[in-house]
Short mmCIF file of N, CA and C in Angstrom, two decimals:
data_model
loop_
_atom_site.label_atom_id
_atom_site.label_comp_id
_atom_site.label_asym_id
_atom_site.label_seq_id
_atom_site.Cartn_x
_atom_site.Cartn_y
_atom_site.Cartn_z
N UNK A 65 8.91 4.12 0.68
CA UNK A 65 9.11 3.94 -0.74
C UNK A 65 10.24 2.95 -1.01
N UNK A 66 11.28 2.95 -0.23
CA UNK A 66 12.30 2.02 -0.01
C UNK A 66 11.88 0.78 -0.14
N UNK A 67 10.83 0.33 0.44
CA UNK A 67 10.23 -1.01 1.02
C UNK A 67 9.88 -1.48 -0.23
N UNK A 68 8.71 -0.52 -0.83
CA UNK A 68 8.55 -0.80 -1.95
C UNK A 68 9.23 -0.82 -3.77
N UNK A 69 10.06 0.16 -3.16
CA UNK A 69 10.99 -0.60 -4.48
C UNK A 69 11.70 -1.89 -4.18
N UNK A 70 12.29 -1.97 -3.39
CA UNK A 70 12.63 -3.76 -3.39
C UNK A 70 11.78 -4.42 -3.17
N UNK A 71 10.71 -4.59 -3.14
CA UNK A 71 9.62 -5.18 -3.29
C UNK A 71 8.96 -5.99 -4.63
N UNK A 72 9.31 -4.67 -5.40
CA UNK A 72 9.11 -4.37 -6.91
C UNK A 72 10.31 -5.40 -7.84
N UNK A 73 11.34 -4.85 -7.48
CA UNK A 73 12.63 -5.74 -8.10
C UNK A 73 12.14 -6.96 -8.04
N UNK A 74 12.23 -7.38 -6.72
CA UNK A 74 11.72 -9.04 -6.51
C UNK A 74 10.78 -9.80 -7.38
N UNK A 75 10.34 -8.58 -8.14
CA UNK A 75 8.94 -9.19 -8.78
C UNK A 75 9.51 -9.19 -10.31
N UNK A 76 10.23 -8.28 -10.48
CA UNK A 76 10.24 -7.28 -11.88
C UNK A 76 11.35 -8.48 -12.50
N UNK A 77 11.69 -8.21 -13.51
CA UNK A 77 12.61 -8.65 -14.57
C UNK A 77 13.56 -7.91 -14.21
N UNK A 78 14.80 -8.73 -14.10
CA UNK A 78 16.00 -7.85 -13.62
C UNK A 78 16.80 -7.57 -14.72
N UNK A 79 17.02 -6.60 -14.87
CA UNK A 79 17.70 -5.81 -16.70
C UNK A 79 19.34 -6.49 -15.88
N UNK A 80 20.12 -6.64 -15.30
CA UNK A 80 20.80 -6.27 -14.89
C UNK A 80 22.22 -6.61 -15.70
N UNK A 81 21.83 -8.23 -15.99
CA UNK A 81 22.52 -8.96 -16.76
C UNK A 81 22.75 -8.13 -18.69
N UNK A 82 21.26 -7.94 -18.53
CA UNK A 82 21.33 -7.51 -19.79
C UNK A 82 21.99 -6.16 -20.35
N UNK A 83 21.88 -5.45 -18.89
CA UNK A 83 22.58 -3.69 -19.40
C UNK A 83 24.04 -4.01 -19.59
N UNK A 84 24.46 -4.84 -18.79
CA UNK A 84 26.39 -5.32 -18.76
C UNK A 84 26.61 -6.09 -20.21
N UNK A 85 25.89 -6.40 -20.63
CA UNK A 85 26.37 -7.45 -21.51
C UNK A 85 25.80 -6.23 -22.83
N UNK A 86 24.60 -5.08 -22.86
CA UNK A 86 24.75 -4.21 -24.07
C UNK A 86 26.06 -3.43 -24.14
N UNK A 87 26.47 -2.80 -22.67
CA UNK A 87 27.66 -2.10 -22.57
C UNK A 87 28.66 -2.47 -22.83
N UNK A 88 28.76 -3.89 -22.97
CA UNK A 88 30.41 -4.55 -23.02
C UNK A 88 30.14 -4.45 -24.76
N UNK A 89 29.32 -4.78 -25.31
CA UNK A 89 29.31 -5.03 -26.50
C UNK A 89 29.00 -3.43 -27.39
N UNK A 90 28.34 -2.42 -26.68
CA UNK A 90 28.46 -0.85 -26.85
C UNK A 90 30.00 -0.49 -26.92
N UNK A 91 30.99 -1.46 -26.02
CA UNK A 91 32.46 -0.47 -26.00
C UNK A 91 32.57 -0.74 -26.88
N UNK A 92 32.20 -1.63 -27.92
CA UNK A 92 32.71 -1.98 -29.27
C UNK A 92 32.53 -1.41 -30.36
N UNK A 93 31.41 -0.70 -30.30
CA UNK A 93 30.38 -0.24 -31.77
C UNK A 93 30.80 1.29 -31.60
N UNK A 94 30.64 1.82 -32.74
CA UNK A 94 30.46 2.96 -33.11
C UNK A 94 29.59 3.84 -32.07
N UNK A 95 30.13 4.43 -31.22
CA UNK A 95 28.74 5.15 -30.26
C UNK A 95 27.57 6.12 -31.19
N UNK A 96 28.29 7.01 -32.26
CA UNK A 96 27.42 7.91 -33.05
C UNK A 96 26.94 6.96 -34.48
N UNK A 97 26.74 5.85 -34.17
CA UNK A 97 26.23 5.46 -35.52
C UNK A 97 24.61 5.19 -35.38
N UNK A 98 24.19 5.09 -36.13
CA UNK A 98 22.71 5.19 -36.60
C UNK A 98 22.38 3.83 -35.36
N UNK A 99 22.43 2.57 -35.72
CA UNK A 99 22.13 1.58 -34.86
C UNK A 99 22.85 1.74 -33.51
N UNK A 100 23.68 2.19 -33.03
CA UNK A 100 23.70 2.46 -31.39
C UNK A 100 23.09 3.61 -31.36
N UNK A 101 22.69 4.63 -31.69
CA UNK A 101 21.75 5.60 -31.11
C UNK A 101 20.63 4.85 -30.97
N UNK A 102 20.00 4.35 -31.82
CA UNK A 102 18.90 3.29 -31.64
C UNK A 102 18.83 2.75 -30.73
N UNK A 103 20.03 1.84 -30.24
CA UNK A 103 19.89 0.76 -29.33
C UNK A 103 19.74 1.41 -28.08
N UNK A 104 20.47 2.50 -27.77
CA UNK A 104 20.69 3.49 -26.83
C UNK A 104 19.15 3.90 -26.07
N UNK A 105 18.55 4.52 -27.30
CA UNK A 105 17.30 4.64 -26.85
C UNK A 105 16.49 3.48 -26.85
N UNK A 106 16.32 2.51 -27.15
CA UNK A 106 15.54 1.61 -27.35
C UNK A 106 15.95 1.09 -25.62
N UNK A 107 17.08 0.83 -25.10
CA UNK A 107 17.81 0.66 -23.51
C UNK A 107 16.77 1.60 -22.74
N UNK A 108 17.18 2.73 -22.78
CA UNK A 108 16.75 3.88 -21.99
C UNK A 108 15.17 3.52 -21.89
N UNK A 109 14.17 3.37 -23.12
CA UNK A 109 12.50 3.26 -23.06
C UNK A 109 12.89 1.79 -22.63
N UNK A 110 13.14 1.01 -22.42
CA UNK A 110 12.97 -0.54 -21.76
C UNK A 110 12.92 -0.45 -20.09
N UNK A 111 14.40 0.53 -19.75
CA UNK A 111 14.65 1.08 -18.53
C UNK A 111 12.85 1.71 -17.88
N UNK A 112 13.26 2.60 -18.52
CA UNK A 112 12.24 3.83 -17.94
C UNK A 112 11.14 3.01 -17.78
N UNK A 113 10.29 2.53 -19.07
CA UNK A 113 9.05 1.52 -19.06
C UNK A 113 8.98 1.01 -17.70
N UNK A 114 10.06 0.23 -17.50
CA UNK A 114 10.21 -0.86 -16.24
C UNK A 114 9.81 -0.20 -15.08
N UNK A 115 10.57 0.86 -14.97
CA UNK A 115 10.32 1.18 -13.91
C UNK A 115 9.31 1.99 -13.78
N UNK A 116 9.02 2.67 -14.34
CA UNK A 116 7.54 3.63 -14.04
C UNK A 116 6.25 2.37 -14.22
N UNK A 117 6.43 1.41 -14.88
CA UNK A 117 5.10 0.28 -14.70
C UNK A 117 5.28 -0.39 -13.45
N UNK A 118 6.43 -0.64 -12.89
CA UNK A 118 6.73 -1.03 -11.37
C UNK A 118 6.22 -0.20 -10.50
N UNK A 119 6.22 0.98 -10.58
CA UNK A 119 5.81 1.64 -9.24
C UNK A 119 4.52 2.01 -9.49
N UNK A 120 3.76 2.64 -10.59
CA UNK A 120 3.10 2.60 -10.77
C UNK A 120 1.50 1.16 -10.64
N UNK A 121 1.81 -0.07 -11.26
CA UNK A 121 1.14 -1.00 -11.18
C UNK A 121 1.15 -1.49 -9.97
N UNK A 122 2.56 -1.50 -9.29
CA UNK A 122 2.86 -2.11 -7.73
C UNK A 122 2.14 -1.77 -6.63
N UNK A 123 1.96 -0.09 -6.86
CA UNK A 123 0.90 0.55 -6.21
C UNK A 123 -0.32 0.28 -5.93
N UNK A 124 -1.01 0.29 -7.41
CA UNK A 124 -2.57 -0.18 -7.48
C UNK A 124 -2.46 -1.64 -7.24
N UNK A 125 -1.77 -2.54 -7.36
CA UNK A 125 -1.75 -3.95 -7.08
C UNK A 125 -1.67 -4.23 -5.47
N UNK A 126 -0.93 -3.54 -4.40
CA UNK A 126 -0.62 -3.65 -3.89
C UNK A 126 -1.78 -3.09 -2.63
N UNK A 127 -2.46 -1.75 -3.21
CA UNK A 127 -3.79 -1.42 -2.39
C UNK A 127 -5.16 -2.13 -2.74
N UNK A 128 -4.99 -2.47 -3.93
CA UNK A 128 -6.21 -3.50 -3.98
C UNK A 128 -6.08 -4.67 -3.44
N UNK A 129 -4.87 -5.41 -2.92
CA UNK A 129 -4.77 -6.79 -2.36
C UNK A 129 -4.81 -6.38 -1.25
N UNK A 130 -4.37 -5.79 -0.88
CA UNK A 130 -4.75 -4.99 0.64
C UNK A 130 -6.34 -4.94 1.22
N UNK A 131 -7.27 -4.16 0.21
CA UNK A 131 -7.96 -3.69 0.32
C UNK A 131 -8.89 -4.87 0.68
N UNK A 132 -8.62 -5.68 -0.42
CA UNK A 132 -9.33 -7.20 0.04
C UNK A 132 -8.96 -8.21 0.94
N UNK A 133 -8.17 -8.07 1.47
CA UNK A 133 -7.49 -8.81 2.71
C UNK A 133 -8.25 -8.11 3.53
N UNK A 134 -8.31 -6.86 4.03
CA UNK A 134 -8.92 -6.16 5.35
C UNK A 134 -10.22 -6.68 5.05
N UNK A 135 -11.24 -6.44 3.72
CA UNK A 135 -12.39 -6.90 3.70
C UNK A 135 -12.71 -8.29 4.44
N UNK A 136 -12.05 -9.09 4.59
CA UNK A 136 -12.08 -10.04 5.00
C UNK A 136 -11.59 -10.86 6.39
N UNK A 137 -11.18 -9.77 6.63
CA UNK A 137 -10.88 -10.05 8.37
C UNK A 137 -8.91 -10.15 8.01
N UNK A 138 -8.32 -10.37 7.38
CA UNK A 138 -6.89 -10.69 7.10
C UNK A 138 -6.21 -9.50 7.28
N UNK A 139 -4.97 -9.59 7.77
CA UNK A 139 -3.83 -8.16 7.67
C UNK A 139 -2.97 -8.61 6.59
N UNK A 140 -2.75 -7.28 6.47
CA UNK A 140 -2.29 -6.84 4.84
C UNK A 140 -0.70 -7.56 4.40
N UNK A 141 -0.46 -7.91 3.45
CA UNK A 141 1.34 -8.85 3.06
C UNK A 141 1.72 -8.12 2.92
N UNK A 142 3.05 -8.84 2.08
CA UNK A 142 4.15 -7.94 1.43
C UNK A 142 3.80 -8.81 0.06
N UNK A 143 4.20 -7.82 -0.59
CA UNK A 143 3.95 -7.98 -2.13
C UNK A 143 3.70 -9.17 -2.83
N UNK A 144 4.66 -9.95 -2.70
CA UNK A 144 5.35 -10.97 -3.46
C UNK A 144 4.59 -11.99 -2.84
N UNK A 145 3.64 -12.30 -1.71
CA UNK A 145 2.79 -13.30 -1.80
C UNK A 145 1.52 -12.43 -1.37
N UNK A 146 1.01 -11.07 -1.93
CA UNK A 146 -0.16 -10.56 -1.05
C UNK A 146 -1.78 -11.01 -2.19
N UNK A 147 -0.79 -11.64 -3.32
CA UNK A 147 -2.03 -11.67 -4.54
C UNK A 147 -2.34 -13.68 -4.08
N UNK A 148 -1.67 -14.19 -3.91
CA UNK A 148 -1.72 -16.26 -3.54
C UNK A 148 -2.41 -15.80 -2.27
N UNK A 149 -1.94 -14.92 -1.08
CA UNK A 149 -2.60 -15.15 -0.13
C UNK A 149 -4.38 -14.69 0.19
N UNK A 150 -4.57 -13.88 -0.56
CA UNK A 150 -5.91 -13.21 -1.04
C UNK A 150 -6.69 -13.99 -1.83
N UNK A 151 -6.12 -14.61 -2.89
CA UNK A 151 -6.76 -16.23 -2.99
C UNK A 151 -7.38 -16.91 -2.28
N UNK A 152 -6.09 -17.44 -1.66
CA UNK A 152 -6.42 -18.30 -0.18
C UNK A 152 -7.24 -18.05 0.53
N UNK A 153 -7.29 -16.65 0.55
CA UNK A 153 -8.48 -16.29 1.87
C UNK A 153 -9.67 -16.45 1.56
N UNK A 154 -9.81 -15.84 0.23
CA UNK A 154 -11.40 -15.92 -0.50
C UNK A 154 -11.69 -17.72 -0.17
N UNK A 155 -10.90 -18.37 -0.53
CA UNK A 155 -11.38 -19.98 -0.38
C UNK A 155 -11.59 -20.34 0.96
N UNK A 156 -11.22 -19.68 1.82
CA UNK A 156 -11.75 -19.82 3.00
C UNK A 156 -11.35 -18.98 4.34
N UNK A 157 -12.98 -17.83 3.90
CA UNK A 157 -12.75 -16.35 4.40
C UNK A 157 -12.83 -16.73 6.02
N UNK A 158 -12.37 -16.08 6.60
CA UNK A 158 -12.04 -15.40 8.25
C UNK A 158 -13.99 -15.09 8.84
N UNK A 159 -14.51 -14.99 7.84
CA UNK A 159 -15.61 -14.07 8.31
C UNK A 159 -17.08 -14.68 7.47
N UNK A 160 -18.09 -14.45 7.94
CA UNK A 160 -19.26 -14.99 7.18
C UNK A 160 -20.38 -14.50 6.99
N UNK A 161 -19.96 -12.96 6.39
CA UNK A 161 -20.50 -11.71 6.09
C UNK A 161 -20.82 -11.96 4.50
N UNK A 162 -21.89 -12.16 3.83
CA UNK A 162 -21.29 -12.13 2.94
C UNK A 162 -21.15 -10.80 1.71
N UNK A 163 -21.15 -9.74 2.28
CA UNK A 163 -21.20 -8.88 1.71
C UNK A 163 -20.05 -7.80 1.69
N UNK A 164 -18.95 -8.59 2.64
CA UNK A 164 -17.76 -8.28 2.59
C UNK A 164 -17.03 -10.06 1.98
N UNK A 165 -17.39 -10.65 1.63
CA UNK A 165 -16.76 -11.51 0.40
C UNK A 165 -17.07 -11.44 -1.00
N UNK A 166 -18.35 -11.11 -0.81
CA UNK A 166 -18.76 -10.37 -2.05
C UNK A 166 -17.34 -9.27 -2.36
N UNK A 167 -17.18 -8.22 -1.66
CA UNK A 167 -16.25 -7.42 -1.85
C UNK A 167 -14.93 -7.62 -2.48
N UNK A 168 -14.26 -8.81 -1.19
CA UNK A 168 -13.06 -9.00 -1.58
C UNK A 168 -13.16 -9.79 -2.89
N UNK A 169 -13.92 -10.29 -3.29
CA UNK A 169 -14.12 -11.20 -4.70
C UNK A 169 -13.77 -9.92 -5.49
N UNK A 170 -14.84 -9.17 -5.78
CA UNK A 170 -14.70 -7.99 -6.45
C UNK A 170 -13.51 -7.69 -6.67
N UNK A 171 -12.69 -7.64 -5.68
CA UNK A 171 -11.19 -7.10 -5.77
C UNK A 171 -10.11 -7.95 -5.83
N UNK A 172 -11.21 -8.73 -6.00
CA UNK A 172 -9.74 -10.24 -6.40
C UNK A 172 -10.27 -10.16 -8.20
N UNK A 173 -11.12 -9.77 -8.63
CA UNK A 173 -11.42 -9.86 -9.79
C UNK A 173 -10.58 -8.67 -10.39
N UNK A 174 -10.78 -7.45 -10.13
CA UNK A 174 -9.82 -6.84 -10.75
C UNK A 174 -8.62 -6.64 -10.64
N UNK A 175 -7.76 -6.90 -9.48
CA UNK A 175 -6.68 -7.25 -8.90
C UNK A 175 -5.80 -8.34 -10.15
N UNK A 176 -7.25 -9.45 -10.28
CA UNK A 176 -6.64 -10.60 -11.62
C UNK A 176 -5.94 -9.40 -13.04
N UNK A 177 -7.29 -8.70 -13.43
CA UNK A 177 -6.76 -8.02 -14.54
C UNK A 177 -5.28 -7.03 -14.55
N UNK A 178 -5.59 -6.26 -13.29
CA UNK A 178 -4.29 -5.52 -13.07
C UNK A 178 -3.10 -6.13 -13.68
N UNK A 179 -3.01 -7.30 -12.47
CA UNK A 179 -1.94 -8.61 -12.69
C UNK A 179 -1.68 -8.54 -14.43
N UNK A 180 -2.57 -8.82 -14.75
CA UNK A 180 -2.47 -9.16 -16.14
C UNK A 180 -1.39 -8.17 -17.09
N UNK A 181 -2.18 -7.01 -16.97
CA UNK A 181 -1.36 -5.69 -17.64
C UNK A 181 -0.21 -5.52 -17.02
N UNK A 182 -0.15 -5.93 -15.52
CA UNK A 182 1.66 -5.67 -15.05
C UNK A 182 2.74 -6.58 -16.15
N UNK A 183 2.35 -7.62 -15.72
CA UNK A 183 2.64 -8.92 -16.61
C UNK A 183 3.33 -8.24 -17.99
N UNK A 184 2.11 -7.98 -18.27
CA UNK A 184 2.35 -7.35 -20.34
C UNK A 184 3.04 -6.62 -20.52
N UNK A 185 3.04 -5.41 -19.06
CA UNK A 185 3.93 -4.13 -19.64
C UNK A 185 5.50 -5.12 -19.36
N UNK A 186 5.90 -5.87 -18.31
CA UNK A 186 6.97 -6.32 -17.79
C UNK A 186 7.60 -7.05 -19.18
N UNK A 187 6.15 -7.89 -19.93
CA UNK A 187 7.04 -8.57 -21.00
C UNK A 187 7.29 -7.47 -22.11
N UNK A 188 6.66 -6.54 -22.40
CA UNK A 188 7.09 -5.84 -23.63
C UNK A 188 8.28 -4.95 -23.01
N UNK A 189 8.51 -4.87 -21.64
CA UNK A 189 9.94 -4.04 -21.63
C UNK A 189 10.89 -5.11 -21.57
N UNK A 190 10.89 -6.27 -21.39
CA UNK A 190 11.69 -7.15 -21.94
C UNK A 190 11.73 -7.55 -23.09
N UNK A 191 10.94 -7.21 -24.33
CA UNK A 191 10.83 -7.15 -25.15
C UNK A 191 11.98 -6.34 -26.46
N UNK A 192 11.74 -4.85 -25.30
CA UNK A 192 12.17 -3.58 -25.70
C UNK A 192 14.06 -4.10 -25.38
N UNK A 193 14.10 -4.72 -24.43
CA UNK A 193 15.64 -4.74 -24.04
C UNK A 193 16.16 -5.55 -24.71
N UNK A 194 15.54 -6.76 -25.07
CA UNK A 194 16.05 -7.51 -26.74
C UNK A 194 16.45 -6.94 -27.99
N UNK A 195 15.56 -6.06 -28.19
CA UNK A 195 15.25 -5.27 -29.14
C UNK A 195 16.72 -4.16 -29.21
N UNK A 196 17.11 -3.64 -28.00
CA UNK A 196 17.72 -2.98 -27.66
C UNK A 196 19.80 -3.45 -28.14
N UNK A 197 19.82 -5.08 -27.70
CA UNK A 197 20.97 -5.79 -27.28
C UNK A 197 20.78 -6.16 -29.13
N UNK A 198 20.14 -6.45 -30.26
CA UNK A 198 19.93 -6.68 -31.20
C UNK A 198 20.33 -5.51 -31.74
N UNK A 199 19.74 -4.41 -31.69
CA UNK A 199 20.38 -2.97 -32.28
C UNK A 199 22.00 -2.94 -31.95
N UNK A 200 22.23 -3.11 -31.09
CA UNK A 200 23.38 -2.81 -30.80
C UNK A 200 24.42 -3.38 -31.28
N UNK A 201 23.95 -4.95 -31.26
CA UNK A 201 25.08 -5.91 -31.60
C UNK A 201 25.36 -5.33 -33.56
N UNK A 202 24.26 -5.00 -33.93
CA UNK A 202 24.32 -4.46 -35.29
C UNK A 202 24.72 -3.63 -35.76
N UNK A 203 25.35 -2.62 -34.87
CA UNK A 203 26.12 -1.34 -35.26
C UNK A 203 27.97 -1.59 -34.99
N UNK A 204 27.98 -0.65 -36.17
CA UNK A 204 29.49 -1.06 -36.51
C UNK A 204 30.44 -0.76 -35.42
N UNK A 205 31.46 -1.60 -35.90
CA UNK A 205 32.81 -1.45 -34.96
C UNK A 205 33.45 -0.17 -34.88
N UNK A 206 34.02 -0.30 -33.85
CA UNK A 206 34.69 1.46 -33.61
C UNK A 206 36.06 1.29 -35.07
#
């Protein structure tokens, strides 16, 4: 699981910059006011989002590129190039079956969509953490 959370980071949007720079600007504001409770939670669902669509999507992304690599005579990557290299292979498979390229196509086809929704959830929790650093900056001074 180790493997695969840094795996995940590598891929993911890194909050990291952004949590230091709500907190520096949180020591400032009112902690019990209406807009930092907001922002607070609005942080926390950006957080959480992130990471439960990381392990979650990383998963299914990660056994379906798999899944189509073996179809095809290939051993399995690491994350961060296992979707370019599954490409690659389909353009010019190991093997000349075609009913295991048929396959890996298949799973390069939905593999595409997966991609897609990782993508979306990644931008709307970056979304959420804007959203978040905006609340915040808007709540009053201590």
């Amino acid at each position: 699981m180790t493997v695969l959370a840094c795996a995940a980071s590598a891929w993911a949007h890194d909050f990291s910059g952004d949590i230091t720079k709500f907190q520096a600007i949180a020591a400032t504001k009112k902690p019990d006011s209406q807009q930092a409770l907001a922002a607070k939670l609005a942080l926390e669902r950006a957080q959480g989002e992130m990471e439960q669509s990381d392990v979650k999507m990383v998963l299914r992304i990660r056994s379906m590129t798999n899944a189509g690599l073996r179809a095809i005579g290939e051993q399995p990557a690491f994350l961060t190039s296992e979707y370019k290299r599954l490409e690659a292979a389909l353009a010019n498979p190991k093997t000349n079956d075609p009913a295991k390229i048929a396959a890996a196509k298949e799973t390069f086809a939905r593999l595409s969509v997966e991609m897609k929704v990782y993508t979306d959830l990644e931008n709307m929790a970056v979304d959420q953490m804007k959203q978040a650093l905006q609340l915040i900056e808007s709540a009053p001074a201590n």
